[in-house]
Structures are given as C-alpha cells and as structure tokens.
Short mmCIF file of C-alpha atoms in Angstrom, two decimals:
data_model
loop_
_atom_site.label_atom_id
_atom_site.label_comp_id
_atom_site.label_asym_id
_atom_site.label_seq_id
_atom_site.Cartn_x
_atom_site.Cartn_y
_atom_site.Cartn_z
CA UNK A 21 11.75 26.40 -7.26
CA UNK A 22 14.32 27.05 -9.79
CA UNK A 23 12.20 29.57 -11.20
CA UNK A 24 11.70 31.42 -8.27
CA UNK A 25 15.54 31.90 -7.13
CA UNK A 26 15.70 33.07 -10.85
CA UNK A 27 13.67 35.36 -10.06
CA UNK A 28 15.19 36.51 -6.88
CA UNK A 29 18.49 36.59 -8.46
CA UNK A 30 17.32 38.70 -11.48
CA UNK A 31 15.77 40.92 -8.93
CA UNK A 32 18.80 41.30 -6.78
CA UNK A 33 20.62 42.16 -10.03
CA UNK A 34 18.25 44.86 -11.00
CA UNK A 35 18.28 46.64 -7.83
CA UNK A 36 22.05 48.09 -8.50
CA UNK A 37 21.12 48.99 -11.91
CA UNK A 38 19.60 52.55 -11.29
CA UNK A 39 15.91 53.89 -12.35
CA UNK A 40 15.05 51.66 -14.45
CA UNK A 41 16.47 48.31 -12.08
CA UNK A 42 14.07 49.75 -9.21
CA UNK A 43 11.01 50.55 -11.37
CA UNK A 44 10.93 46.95 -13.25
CA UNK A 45 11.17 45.63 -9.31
CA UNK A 46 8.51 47.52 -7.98
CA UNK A 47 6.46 46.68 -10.80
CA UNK A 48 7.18 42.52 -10.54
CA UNK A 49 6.87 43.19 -6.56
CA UNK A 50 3.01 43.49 -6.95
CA UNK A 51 2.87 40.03 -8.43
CA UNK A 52 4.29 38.24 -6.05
CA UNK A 53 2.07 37.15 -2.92
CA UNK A 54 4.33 35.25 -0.63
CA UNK A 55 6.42 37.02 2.69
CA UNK A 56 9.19 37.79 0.37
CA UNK A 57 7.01 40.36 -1.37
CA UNK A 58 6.69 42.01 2.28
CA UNK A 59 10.63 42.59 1.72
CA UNK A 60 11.96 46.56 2.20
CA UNK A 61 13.07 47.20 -2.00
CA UNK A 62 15.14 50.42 -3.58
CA UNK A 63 12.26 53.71 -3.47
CA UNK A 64 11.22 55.30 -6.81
CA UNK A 65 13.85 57.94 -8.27
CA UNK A 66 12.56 60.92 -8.37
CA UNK A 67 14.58 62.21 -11.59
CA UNK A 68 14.49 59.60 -14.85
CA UNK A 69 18.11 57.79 -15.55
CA UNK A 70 20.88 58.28 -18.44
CA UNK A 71 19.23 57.51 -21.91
CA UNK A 72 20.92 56.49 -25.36
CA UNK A 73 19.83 57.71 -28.51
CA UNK A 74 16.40 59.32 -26.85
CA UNK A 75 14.67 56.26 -25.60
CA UNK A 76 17.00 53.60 -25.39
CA UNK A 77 17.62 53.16 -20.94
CA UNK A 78 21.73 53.36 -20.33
CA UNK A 79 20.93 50.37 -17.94
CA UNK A 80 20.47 48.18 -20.87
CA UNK A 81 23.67 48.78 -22.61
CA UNK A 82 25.41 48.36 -18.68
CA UNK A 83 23.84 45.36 -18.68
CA UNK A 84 24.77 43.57 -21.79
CA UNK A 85 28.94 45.02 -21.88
CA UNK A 86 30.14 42.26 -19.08
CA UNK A 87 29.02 39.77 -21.80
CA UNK A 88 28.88 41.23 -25.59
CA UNK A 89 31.40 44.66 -24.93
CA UNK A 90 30.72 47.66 -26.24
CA UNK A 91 29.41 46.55 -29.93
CA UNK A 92 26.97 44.03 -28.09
CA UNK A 93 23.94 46.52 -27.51
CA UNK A 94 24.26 47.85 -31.23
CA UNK A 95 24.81 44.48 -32.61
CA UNK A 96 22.02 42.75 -30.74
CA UNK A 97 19.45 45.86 -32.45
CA UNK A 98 21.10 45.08 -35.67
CA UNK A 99 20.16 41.77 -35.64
CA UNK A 100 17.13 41.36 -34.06
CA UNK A 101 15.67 43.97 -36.74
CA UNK A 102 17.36 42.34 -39.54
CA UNK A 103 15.54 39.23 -38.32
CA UNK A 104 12.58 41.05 -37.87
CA UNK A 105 12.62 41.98 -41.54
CA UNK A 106 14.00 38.74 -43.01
CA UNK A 107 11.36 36.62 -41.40
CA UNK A 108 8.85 39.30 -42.78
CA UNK A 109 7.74 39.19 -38.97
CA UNK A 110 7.66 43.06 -39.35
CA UNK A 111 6.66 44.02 -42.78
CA UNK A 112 7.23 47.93 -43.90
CA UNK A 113 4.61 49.63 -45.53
CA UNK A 114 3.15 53.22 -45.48
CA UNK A 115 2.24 52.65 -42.00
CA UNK A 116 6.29 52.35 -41.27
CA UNK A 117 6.60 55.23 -43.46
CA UNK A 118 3.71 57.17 -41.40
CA UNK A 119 5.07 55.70 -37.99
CA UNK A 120 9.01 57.24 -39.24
CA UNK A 121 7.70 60.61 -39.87
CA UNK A 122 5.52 60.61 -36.42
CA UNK A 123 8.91 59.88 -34.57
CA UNK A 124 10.67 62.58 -36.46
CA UNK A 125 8.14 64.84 -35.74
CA UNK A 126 8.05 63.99 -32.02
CA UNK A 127 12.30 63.82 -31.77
CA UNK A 128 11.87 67.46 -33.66
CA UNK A 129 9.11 68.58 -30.50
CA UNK A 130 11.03 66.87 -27.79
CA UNK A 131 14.22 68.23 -28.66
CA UNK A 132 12.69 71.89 -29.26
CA UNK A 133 10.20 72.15 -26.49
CA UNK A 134 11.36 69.41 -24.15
CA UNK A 135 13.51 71.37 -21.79
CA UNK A 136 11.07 74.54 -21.24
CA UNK A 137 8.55 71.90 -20.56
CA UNK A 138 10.92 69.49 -18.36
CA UNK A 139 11.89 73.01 -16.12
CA UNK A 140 7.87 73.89 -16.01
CA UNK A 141 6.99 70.00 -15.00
CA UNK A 142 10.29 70.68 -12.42
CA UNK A 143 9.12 74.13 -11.11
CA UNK A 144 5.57 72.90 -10.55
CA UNK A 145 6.93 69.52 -8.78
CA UNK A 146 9.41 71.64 -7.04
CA UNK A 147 6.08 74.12 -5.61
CA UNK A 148 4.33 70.51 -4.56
CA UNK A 149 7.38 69.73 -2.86
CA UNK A 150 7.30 73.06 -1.30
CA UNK A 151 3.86 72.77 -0.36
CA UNK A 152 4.83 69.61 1.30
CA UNK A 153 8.02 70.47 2.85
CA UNK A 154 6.26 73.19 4.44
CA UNK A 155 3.17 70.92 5.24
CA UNK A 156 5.59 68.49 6.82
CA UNK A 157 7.44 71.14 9.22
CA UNK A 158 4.53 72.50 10.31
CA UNK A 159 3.43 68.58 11.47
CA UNK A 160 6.99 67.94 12.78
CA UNK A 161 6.55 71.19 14.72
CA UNK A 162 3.83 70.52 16.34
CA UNK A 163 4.45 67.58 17.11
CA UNK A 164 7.67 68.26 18.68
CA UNK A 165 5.91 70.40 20.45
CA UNK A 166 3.88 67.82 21.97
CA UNK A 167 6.45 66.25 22.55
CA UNK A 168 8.08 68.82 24.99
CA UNK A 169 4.37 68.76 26.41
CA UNK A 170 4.09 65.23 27.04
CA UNK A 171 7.61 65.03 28.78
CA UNK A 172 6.84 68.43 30.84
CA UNK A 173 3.44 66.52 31.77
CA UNK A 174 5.29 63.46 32.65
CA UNK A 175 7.73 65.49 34.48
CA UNK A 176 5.01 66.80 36.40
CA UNK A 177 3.76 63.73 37.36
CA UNK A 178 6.91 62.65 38.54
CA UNK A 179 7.06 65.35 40.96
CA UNK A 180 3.31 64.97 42.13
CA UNK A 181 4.63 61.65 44.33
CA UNK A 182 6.80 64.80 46.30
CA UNK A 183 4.04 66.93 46.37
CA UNK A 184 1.78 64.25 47.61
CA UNK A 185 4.31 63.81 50.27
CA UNK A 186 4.84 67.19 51.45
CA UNK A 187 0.98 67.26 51.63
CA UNK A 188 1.01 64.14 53.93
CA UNK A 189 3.87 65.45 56.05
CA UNK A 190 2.18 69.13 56.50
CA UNK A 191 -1.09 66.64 57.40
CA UNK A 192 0.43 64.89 59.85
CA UNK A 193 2.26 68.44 61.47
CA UNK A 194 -1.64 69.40 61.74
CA UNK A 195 -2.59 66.72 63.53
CA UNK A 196 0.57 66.42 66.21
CA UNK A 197 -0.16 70.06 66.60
CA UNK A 198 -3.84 69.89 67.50
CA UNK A 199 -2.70 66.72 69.51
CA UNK A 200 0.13 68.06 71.88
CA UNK A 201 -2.55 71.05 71.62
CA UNK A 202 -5.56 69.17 73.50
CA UNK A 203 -2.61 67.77 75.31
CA UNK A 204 -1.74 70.88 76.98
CA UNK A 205 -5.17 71.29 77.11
CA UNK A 206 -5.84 68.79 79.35
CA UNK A 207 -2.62 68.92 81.06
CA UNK A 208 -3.60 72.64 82.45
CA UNK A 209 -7.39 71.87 82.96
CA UNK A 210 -6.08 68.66 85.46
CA UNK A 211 -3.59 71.26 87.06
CA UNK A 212 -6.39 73.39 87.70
CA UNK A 213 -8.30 71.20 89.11
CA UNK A 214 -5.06 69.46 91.61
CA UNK A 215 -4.36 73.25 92.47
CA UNK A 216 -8.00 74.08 93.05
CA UNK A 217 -7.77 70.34 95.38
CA UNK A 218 -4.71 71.58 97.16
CA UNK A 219 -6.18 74.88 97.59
CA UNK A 220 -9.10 73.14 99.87
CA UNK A 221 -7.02 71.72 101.70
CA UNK A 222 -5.29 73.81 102.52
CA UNK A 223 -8.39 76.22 103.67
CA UNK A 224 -9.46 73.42 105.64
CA UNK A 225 -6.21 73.11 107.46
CA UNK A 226 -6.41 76.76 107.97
CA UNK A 227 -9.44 77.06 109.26
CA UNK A 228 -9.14 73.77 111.87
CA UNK A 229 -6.00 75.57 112.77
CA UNK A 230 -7.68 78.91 113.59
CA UNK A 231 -11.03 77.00 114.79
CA UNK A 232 -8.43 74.83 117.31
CA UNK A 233 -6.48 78.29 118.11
CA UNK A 234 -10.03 79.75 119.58
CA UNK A 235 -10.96 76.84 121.05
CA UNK A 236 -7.68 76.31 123.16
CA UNK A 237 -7.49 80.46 123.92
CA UNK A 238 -11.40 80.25 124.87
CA UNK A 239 -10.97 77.39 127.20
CA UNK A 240 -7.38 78.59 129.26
CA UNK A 241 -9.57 82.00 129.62
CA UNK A 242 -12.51 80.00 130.48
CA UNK A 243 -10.31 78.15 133.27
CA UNK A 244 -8.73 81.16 134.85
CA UNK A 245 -10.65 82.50 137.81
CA UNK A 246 -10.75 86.30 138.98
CA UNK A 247 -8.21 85.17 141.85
CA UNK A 248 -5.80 83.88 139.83
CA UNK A 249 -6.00 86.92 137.56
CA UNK A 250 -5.26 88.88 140.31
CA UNK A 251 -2.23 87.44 141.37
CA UNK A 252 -0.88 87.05 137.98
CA UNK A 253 -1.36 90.59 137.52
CA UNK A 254 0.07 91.46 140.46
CA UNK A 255 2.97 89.48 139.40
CA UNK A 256 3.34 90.79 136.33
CA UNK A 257 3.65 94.49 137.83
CA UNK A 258 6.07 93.28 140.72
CA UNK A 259 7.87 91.53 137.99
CA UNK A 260 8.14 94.79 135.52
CA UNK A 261 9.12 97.09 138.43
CA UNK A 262 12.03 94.86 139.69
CA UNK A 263 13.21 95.07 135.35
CA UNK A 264 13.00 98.57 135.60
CA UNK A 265 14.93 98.74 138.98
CA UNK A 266 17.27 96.38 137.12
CA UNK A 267 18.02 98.90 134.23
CA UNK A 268 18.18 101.41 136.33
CA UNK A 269 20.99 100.31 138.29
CA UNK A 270 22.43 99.24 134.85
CA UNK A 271 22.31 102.65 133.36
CA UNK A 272 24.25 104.11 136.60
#
C-alpha cells in the first residue's frame, strides 16, 4: 500500500516536469494493471525538452535544486563517479579510453551535422503531418457533410408527418366530394321520379276532367228535345232583337 501511493505520488510529481516527466509515466503506465492505469495521463511531446551538457535532461537538475541548490546536480555526478572509481566498481582501461574517443567523435558529428539532420527529420515529419492534416480535413469534410445530410434527412422526416396530413385531408376532400356528389345524384334522380309522379297525376286529373266535361255536355244535349230547341231558339232571337232595339234607342 505504501508502495503504491509512492508510486502515485512520484507519478503526480513527474507529470509537471515536462518531456521527460510524461515519457517515464507513459512508460511505468504499461505496468500497472489495476483501473488506475485506465486514468487520462499528459500526451507525448512532440519536440524533445531542454538538455545540459548534450545528454544530461534539464528536468533532472529542476528536480534536485528544491533540495541540493544549484551545486546539487554537479555535486551528486562528482561523487557518485568518484565512488564509482574509488570502489573500483568502474575500472578505466583502454576500453574507457576507446569509449572517450567514441563520445568525442559522436559530440564532434552531433554538433556538426546535427542541425541539417534535425531540420531534414523536421521537414519530413512536418510533410507526414501535412499528409495527415490534409488526410484529416478531407475526413472532417465529409463528414460534416454528412452531417448537414443527416439533419436535412431528419428535417425531412419531420415534415413528412405534414405531408402525410395534407395527403389525408386532400383524401378525405375526395371522398366528401364524390359523397355530396352521389348525393345530388340521388337527390335529382328522386326529383325526377316525384315530378314524373306529379306529372301523372296530374294527366289523370286532366283527363277525368275533360272525360267528365263530355260526359255532362253529351248528356244536357242528349236531354234536350227538338221542341225545346225550338223555343230556346226562338228565345234567343226575340231576346237579341229586343238588345238591339235597346241600343238603338240608346244611341238616339
């Protein structure tokens, strides 16, 4: 337990310490196995941090001035190679002699050819980058893209609920029209058929009206006898010449 909030602490320490902090915690990350390992931790620079003396990480000397000051770092190398040497740990032989003249050489190299080759390692990371960049909007733009699609699609649908009901009400318009339609339909063909009703009756009052009219005139003609038309001729002609005597004593 104690050794694992160690741990975290140290961890938690290194992750404000620059490059080197967040490489040395994604490295110890992959030996963990618990849900802390699952944690978010501080991405990978892309650019290497402030060096001392070539090879010697500035994060080191930050590290050790809150407790030794500024001699600490120097006297810490001091001592641990004059302990090296005293204890014979490290012995030095031609191999040191060989290893001192292989750094010298490479210092020499680095120093000489170490920027054109730092700008050609940059140029060719910045064309991946490029390459990427260009990879990437080309993804987000088509995606956006789909986007826009998927919300004018969804917009559509949205509206299809109104279209659906215009449909139904232009449906239902249809079918009052052809309704009232057959109404009317019917309406005239029964109004036909009353008028055509009313029309026969009427024919057959008619013609019992005419049929009773000849009947009647048949039968007083039938019942007057040659005497009586005599006299009622007579009388008519007596009775015209006494309304012409009439206007003619009227006129003088």
């Amino acid at each position: 337990m104690l050794s694992r909030s160690l741990l975290i602490s140290a961890a938690n320490a290194l992750k404000s310490k620059g490059p080197l902090g967040a490489g040395l915690v994604q490295a110890s990350h992959s030996l963990h196995t618990s849900s802390q390992s699952l944690a978010p931790v501080a991405p990978l620079p892309e650019k290497g941090g402030k060096v001392r003396h070539g090879i010697i990480p500035d994060e080191l000397f930050q590290l050790l001035y809150p407790k030794t000051g500024v001699t600490g770092p120097y006297m810490l190398g001091t001592g641990l190679l004059v302990y090296l040497l005293s204890k014979e740990i490290y012995i030095i032989n031609h191999e040191t002699m060989s290893a001192a003249s292989i750094g010298a050489v490479l210092i020499y190299v680095i120093r000489k050819f170490g920027p054109n080759v730092a700008a050609f390692a940059d140029k060719l990371n910045e064309e991946k980058v490029a390459k990427v960049q260009d990879v990437k909007d080309v993804a987000m733009t088509s995606l956006s893209q789909a986007i826009e699609d998927e919300k004018k699609e969804q917009w559509r649908a949205e509206g299809r609920s109104l279209l659906f009901d215009a449909k139904r009400n232009n449906v239902a318009m249809v079918l009052e029209t052809n309704y009232r339609e057959r109404i009317h339909m019917v309406t005239n063909e029964v109004k036909k058929r009353l008028d055509y009703q009313v029309a026969l009756q009427n024919l057959h009052r008619q013609m019992e009206q005419e049929h009773m009219v000849n009947w009647v005139e048949k039968s007083v003609i039938g019942s007057i006898t040659p005497q009586q038309e005599k006299e009622s001729i007579a009388k008519c002609i007596s009775d015209l010449k006494a309304l012409a005597k009439a206007k003619a004593t009227a006129t003088v």
